[in-house]
Short mmCIF file of C-alpha atoms in Angstrom, two decimals:
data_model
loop_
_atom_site.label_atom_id
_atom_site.label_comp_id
_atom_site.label_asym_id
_atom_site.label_seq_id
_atom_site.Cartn_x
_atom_site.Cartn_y
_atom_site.Cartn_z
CA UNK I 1 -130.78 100.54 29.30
CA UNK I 2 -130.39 100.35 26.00
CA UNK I 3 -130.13 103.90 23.43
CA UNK I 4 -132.35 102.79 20.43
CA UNK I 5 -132.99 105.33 17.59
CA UNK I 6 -135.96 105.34 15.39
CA UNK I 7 -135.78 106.96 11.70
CA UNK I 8 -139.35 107.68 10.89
CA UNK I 9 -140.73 108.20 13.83
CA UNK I 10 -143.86 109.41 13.46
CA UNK I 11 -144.81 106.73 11.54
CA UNK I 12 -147.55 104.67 13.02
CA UNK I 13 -145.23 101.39 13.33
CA UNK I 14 -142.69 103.93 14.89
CA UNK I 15 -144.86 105.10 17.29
CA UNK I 16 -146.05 101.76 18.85
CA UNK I 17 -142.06 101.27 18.89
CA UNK I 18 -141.40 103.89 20.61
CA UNK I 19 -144.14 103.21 23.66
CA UNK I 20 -142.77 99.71 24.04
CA UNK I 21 -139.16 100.32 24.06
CA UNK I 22 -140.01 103.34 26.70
CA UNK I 23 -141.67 101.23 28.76
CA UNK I 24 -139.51 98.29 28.61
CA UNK I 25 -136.45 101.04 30.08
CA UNK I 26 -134.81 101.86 26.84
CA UNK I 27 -133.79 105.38 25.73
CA UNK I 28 -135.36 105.94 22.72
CA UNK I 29 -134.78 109.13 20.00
CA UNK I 30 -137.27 109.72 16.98
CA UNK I 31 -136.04 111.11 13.93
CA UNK I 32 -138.68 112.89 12.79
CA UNK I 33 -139.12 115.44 9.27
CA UNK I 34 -141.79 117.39 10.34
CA UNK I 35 -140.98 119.60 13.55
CA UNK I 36 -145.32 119.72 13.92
CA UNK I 37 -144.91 115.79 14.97
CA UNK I 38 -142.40 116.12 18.15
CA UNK I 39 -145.46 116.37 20.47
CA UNK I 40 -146.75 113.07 19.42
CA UNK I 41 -143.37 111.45 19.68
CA UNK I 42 -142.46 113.17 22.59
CA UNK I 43 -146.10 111.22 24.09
CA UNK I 44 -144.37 107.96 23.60
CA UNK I 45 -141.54 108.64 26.14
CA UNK I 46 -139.14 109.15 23.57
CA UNK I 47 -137.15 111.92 22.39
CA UNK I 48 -137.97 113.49 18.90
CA UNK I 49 -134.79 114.54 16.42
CA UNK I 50 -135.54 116.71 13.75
CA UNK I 51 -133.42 115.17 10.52
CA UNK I 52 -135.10 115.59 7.17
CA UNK I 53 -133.29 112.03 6.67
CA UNK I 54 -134.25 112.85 2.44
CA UNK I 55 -131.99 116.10 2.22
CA UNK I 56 -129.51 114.70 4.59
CA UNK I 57 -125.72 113.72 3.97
CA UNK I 58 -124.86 110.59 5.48
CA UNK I 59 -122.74 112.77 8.17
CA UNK I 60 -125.30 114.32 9.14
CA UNK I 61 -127.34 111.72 10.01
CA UNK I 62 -124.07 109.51 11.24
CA UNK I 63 -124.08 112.65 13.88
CA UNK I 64 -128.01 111.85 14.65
CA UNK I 65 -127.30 108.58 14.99
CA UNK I 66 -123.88 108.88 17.35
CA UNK I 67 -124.18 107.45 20.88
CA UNK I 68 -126.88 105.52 19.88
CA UNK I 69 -126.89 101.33 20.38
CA UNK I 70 -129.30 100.29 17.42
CA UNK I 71 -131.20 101.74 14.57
CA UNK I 72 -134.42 100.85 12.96
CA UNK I 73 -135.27 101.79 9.83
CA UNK I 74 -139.27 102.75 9.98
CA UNK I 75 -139.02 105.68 7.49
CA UNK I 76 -140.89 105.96 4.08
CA UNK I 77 -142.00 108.07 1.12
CA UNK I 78 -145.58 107.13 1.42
CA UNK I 79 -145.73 105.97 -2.14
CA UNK I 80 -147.14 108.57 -5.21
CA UNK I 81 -144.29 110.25 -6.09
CA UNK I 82 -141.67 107.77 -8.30
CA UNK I 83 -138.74 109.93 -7.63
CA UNK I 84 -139.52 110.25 -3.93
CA UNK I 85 -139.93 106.65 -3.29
CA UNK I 86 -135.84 106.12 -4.36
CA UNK I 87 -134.94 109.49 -2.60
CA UNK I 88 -136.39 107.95 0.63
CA UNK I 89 -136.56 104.36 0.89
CA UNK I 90 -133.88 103.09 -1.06
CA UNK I 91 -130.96 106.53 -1.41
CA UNK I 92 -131.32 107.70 2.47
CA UNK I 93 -131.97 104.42 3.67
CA UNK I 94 -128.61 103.55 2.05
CA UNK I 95 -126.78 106.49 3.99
CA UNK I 96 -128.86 105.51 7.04
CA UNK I 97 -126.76 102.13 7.08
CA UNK I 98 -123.49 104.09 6.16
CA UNK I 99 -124.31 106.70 8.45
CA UNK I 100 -124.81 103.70 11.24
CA UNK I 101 -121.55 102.26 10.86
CA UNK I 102 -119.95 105.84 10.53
CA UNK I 103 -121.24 106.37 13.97
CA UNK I 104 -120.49 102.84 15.33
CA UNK I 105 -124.13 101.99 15.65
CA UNK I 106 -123.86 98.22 14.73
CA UNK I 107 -127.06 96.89 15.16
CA UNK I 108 -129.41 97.77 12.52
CA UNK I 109 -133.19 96.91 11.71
CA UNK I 110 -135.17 97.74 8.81
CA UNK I 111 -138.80 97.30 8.69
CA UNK I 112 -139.37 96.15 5.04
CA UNK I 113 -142.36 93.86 3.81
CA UNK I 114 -143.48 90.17 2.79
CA UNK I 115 -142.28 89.47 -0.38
CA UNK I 116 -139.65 92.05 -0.63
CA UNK I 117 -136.96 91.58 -3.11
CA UNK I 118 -135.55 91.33 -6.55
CA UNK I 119 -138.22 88.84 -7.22
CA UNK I 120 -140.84 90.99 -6.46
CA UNK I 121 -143.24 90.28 -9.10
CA UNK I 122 -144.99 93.59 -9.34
CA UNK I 123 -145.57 95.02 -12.77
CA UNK I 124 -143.52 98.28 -14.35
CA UNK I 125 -146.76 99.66 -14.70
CA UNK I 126 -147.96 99.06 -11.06
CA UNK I 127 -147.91 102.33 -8.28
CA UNK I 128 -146.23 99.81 -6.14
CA UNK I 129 -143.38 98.93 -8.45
CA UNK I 130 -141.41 102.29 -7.16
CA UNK I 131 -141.46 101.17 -3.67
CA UNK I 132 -140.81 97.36 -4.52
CA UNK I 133 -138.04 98.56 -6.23
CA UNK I 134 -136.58 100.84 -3.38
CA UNK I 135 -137.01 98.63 -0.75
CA UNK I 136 -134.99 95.43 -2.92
CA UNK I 137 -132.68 97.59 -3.36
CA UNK I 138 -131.78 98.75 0.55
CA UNK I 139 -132.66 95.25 1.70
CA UNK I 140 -129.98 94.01 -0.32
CA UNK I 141 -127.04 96.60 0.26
CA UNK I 142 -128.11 96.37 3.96
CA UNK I 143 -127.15 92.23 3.93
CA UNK I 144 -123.93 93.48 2.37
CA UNK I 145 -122.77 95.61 5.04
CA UNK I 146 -120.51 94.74 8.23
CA UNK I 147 -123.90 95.88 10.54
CA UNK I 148 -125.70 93.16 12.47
CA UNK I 149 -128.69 93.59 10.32
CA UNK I 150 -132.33 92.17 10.71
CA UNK I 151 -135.03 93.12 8.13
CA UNK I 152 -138.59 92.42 9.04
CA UNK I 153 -141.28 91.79 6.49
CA UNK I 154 -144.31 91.93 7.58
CA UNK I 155 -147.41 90.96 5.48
CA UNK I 156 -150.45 94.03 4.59
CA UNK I 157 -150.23 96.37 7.30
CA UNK I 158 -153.70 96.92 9.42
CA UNK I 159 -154.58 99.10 12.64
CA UNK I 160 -155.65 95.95 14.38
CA UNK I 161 -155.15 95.44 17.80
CA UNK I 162 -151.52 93.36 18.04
CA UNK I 163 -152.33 89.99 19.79
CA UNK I 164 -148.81 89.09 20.55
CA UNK I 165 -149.13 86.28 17.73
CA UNK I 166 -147.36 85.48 14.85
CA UNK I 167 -146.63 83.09 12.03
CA UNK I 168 -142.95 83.67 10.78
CA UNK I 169 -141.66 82.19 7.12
CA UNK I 170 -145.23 83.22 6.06
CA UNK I 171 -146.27 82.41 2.82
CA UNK I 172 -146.76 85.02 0.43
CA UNK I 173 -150.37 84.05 -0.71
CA UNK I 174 -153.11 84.50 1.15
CA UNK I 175 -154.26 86.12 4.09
CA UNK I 176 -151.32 88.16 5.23
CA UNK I 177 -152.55 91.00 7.31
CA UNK I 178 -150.23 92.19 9.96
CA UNK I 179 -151.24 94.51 12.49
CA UNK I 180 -148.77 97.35 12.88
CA UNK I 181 -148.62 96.81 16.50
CA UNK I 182 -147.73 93.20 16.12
CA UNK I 183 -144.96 94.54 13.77
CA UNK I 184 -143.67 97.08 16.27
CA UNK I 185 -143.70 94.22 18.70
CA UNK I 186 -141.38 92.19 16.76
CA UNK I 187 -138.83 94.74 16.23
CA UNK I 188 -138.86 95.28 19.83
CA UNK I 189 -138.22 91.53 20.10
CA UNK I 190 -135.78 91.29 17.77
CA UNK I 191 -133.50 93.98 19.61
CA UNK I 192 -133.82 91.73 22.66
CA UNK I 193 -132.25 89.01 20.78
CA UNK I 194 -128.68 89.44 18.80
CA UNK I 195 -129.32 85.79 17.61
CA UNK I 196 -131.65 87.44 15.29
CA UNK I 197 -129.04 89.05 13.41
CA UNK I 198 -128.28 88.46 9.58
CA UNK I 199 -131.70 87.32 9.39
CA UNK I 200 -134.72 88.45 6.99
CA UNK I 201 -137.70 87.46 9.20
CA UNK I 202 -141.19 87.14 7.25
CA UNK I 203 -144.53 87.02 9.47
CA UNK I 204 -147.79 88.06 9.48
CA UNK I 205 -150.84 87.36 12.26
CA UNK I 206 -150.43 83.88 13.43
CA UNK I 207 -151.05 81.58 16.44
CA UNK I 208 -147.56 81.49 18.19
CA UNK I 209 -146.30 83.87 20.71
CA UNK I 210 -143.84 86.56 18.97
CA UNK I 211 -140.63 85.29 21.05
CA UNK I 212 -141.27 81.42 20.55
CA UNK I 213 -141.72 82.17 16.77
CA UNK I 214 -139.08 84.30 16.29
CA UNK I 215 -136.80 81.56 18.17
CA UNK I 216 -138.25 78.37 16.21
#
């Protein structure tokens, strides 16, 4: 059994997360904001935290995170709010990473997005630009860390049902939706397989079988 810790856990990626790694015999804790959510968490089989990860010092979470065997990043501001969008998904997920290796968590996954990146392309002017910003940023102090790191970028985010197929190095154009379960099925592969480490995987809904994709 495996002690996996989920920051954002009520998050709808999060949640999938959760049931799988429960049912595949892991221990799992969700660090949750909002104390309203635990019962929803707690539904999954796992264990809600309370950590308002935004107002947190990286000790504090470190201490969250202590005891645990991996980390995945699932947390986010939600987009709106400029200043909220740093604050969350690039400042705490920065002391989420220092925080893990504080605690000697060393395997680390953050759930990120097709296309992230300093080359992101989107416009000052664009909502999006906040969170494109945020999200370059942690990606790229995250490869710079000592952690055995994955990020996952997975293409527009739906509420279809995950099929258990993928098409990894997806290109950018296009079609790119990405069910949220099929993303919560690749982190859960991913934490099967330490090979996957120090890689940025990119995939949306495809043809091939999550585990022979990832491994291709």
């Amino acid at each position: 059994m495996t002690r996996i810790a989920i920051i954002g856990g009520h998050g709808k990626v999060a949640l999938h997360l959760s049931t799988l790694l429960t049912e595949e015999g892991h221990s799992v804790t969700s660090i949750i904001r909002n104390p309203d959510h635990a019962a929803d968490v707690a539904a999954t089989g796992a264990t809600p935290s309370v950590l308002d990860v935004e107002n947190s010092t990286t000790a504090a979470i470190a201490g969250a995170l202590r005891g645990h065997d991996a980390v995945v990043w699932s947390a986010g501001a939600g987009g709106g709010n400029p200043e909220r969008t740093y604050a969350v998904d690039r400042d705490a997920a920065i002391r989420s990473m220092d925080a893990a290796a504080e605690a000697g968590v060393g395997r680390y996954v953050m759930v990120s997005y097709l296309g992230a990146g300093p080359d992101h392309g989107v416009p000052a002017g664009n909502s999006f630009f906040a969170y494109a910003e945020a999200k370059a940023a942690a990606d790229e102090y995250l490869r710079g860390t000592g952690l055995a790191w994955t990020i996952l970028g997975p293409g527009a985010l739906t509420d279809q049902p995950g099929t258990g197929l993928i098409e990894v190095e997806a290109a950018r154009e296009g079609n790119r939706e990405t069910s949220r379960s099929n993303t919560a099925s690749v982190a859960a592969a991913v934490l099967d397989l330490p090979e996957t480490a120090g890689r940025t995987i990119e995939f949306h809904d495809g043809t091939l079988p999550i585990a022979a994709a990832l491994q291709a």
